[in-house]
CSV table of C-alpha atoms in Angstrom, one decimal:
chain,number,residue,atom,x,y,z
A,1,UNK,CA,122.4,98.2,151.7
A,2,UNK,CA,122.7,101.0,149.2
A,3,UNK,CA,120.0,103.0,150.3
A,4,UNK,CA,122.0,103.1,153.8
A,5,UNK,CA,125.7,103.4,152.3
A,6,UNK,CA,125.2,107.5,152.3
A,7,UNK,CA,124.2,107.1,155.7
A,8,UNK,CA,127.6,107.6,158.3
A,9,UNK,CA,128.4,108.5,161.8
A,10,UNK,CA,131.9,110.5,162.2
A,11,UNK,CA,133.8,111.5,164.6
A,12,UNK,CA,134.0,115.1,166.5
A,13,UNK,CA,134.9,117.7,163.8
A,14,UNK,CA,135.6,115.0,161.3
A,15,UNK,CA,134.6,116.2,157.1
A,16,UNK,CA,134.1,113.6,154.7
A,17,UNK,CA,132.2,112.7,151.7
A,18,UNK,CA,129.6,110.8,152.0
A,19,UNK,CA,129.1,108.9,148.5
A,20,UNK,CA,131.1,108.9,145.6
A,21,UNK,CA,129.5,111.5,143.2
A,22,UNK,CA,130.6,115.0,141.2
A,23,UNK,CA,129.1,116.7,144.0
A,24,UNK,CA,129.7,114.9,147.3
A,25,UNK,CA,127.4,115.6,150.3
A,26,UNK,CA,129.4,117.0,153.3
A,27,UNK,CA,129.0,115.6,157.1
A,28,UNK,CA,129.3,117.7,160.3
A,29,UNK,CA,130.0,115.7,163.3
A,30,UNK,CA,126.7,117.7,165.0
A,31,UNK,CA,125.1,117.0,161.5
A,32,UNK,CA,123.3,113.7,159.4
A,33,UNK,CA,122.9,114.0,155.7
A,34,UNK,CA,120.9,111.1,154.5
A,35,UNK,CA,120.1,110.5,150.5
A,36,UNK,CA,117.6,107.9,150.3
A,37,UNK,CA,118.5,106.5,146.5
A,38,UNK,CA,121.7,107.2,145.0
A,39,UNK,CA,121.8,108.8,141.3
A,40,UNK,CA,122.8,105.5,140.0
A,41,UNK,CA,119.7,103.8,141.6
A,42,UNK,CA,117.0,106.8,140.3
A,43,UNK,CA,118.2,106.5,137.0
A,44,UNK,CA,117.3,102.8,136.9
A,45,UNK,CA,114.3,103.2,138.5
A,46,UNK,CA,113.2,105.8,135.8
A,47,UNK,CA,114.4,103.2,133.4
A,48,UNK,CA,111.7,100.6,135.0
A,49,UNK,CA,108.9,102.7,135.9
A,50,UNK,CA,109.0,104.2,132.1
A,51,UNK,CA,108.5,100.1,131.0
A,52,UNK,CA,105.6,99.7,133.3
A,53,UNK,CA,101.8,100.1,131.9
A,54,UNK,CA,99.2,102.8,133.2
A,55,UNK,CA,97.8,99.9,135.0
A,56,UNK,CA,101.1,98.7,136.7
A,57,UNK,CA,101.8,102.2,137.5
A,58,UNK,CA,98.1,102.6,139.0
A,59,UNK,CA,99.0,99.4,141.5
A,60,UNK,CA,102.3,100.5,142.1
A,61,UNK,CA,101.3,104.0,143.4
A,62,UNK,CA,98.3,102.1,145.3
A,63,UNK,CA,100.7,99.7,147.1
A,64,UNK,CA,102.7,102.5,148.2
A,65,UNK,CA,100.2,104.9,149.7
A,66,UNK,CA,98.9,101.7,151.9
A,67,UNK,CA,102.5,101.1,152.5
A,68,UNK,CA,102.6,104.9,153.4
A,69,UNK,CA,99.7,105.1,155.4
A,70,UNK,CA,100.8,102.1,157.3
A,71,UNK,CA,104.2,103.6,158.2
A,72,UNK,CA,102.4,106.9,159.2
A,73,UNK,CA,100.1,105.1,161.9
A,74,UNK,CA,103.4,103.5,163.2
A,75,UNK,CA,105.0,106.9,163.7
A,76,UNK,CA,102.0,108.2,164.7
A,77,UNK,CA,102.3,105.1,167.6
A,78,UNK,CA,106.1,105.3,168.0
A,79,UNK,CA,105.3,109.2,169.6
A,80,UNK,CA,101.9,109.0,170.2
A,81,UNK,CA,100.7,111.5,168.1
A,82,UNK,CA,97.7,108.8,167.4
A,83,UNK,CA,95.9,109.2,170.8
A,84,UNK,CA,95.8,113.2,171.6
A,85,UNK,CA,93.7,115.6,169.4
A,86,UNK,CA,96.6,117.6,168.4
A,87,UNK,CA,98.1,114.9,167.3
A,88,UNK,CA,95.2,114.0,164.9
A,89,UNK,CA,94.5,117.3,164.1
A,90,UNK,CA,98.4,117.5,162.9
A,91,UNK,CA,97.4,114.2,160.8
A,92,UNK,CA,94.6,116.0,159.3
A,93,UNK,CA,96.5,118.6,158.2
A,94,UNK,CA,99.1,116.2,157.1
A,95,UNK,CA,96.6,114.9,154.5
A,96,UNK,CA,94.7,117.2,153.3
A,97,UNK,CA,96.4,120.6,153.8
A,98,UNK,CA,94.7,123.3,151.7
A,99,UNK,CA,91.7,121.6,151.4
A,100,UNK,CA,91.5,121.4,154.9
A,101,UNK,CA,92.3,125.4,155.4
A,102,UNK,CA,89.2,126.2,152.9
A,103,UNK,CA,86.6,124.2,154.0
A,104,UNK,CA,87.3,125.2,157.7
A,105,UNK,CA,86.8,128.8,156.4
A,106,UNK,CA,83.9,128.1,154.4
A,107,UNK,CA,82.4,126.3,157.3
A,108,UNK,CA,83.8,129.5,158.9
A,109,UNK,CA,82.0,132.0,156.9
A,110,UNK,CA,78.2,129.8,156.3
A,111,UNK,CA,78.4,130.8,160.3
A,112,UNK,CA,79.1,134.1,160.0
A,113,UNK,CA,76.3,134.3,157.6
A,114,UNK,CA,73.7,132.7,160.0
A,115,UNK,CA,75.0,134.7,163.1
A,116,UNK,CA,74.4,137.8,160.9
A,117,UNK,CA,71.3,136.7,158.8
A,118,UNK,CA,69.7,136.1,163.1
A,119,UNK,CA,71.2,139.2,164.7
A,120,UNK,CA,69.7,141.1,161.8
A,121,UNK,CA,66.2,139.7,161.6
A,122,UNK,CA,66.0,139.4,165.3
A,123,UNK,CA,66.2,142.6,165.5
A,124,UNK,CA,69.1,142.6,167.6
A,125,UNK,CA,70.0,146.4,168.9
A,126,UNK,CA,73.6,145.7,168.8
A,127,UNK,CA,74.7,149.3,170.4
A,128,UNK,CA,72.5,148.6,173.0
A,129,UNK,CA,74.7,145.3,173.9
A,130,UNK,CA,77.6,147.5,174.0
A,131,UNK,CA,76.3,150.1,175.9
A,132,UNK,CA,74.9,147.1,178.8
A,133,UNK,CA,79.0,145.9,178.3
A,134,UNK,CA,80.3,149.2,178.8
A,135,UNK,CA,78.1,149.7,182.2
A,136,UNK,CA,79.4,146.4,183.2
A,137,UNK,CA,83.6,147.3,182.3
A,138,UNK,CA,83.3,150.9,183.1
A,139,UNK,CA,84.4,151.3,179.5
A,140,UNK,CA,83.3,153.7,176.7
A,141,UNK,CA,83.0,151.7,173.8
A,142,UNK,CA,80.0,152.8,172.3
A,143,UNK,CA,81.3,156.4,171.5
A,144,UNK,CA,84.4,154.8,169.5
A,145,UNK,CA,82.0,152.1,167.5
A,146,UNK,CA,80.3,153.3,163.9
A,147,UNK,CA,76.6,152.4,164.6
A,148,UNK,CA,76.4,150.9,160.8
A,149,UNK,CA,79.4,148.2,161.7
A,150,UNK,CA,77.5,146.6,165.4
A,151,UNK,CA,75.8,144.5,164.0
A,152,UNK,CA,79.0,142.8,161.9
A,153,UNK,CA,80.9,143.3,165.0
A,154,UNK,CA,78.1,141.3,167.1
A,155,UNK,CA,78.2,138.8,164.2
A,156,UNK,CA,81.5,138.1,164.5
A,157,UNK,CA,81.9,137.9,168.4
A,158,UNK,CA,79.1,135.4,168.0
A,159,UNK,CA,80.7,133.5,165.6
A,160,UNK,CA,83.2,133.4,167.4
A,161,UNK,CA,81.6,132.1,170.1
A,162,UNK,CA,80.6,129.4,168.1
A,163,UNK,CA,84.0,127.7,167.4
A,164,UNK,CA,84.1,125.4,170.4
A,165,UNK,CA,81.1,123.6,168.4
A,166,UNK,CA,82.9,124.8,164.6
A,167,UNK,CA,86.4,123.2,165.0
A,168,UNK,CA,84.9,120.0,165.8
A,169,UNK,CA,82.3,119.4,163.7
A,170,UNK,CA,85.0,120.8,160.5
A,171,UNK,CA,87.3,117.8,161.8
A,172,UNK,CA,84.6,115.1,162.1
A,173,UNK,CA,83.8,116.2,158.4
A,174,UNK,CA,87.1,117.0,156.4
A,175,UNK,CA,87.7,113.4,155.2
A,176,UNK,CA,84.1,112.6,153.7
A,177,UNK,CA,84.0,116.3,152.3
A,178,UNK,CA,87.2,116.4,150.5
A,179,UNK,CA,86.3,112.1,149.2
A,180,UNK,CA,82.9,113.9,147.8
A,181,UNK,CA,84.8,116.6,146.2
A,182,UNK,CA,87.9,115.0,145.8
A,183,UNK,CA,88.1,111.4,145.2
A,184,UNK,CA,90.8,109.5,145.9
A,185,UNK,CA,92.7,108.2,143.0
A,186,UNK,CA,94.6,105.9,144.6
């Protein structure tokens, strides 16, 4: 019940503290301010996690990332986030956030590196591509591009190309990735 007493509905254009503090939180009638523990309740709490052990800490924090993974697959239900892509992807970068950013452009980058490394050794003529592009646009493109910087701009169209098999492949393999280089601790 205390984690709820901060909790309250008022009525149109009402103001009223919320909890009984130095500094009581403010209500809007459009607007719900919600405190979770009260001061009171974190100091007591800091009290009994300071007498716990490493080891009861380490089960603690375990129990509550299951407990927080569990809740996350309900929400995940309740709007069903859980069966669309987006919605995973959104998961994904829920959990692993930064990581997730870097090895997408590192994945990014190893195929850039390939698409360069096999325009250049092919012996790709990548003015020549532009020039066939510009015959088929009615453009002049070839006259505004630096000869020495086709092939980087081929390399990156082609990469680019590339990310309807990238994205995938960079989702499919975030989570053992990131355990390899990362493992969890809880």
């Amino acid at each position: 019940m205390s984690t709820f007493r901060s909790l309250h509905r008022l009525s149109l254009g009402a103001l009223r503290p919320l909890r009984q503090s130095s500094k009581p939180l403010i209500q809007l009638a459009w607007h719900r301010c919600y405190t979770p523990i009260t001061p009171d309740e974190e100091e007591k709490e800091k009290a009994r996690v300071a007498s716990l052990t490493p080891f009861q800490k380490d089960q603690e924090l375990r129990r509550y990332n299951r407990e927080i993974a569990r809740l996350e697959a309900l929400k995940g239900i309740n709007t069903g986030e859980r069966y669309t892509w987006s919605g995973r992807y959104k998961s994904l970068a829920r959990d692993y956030g930064m990581p997730l950013v870097v090895w997408y452009w590192a994945v990014w980058g190893v195929t850039f590196v390939g698409c360069f490394t096999v325009i250049s050794v092919g012996g790709v003529d990548a003015m020549a591509l532009v020039a066939k592009a510009d015959a088929m646009t009615g453009w002049d493109l070839v006259s505004k591009i630096d000869p020495s910087l086709g092939r980087i701009g081929l390399a990156v169209v082609v990469n680019e190309m590339v990310e309807p098999l990238r994205l995938p492949m960079v989702i499919v393999t975030v989570k053992p990735v990131m355990d390899q280089i990362f493992p969890p601790k809880y």
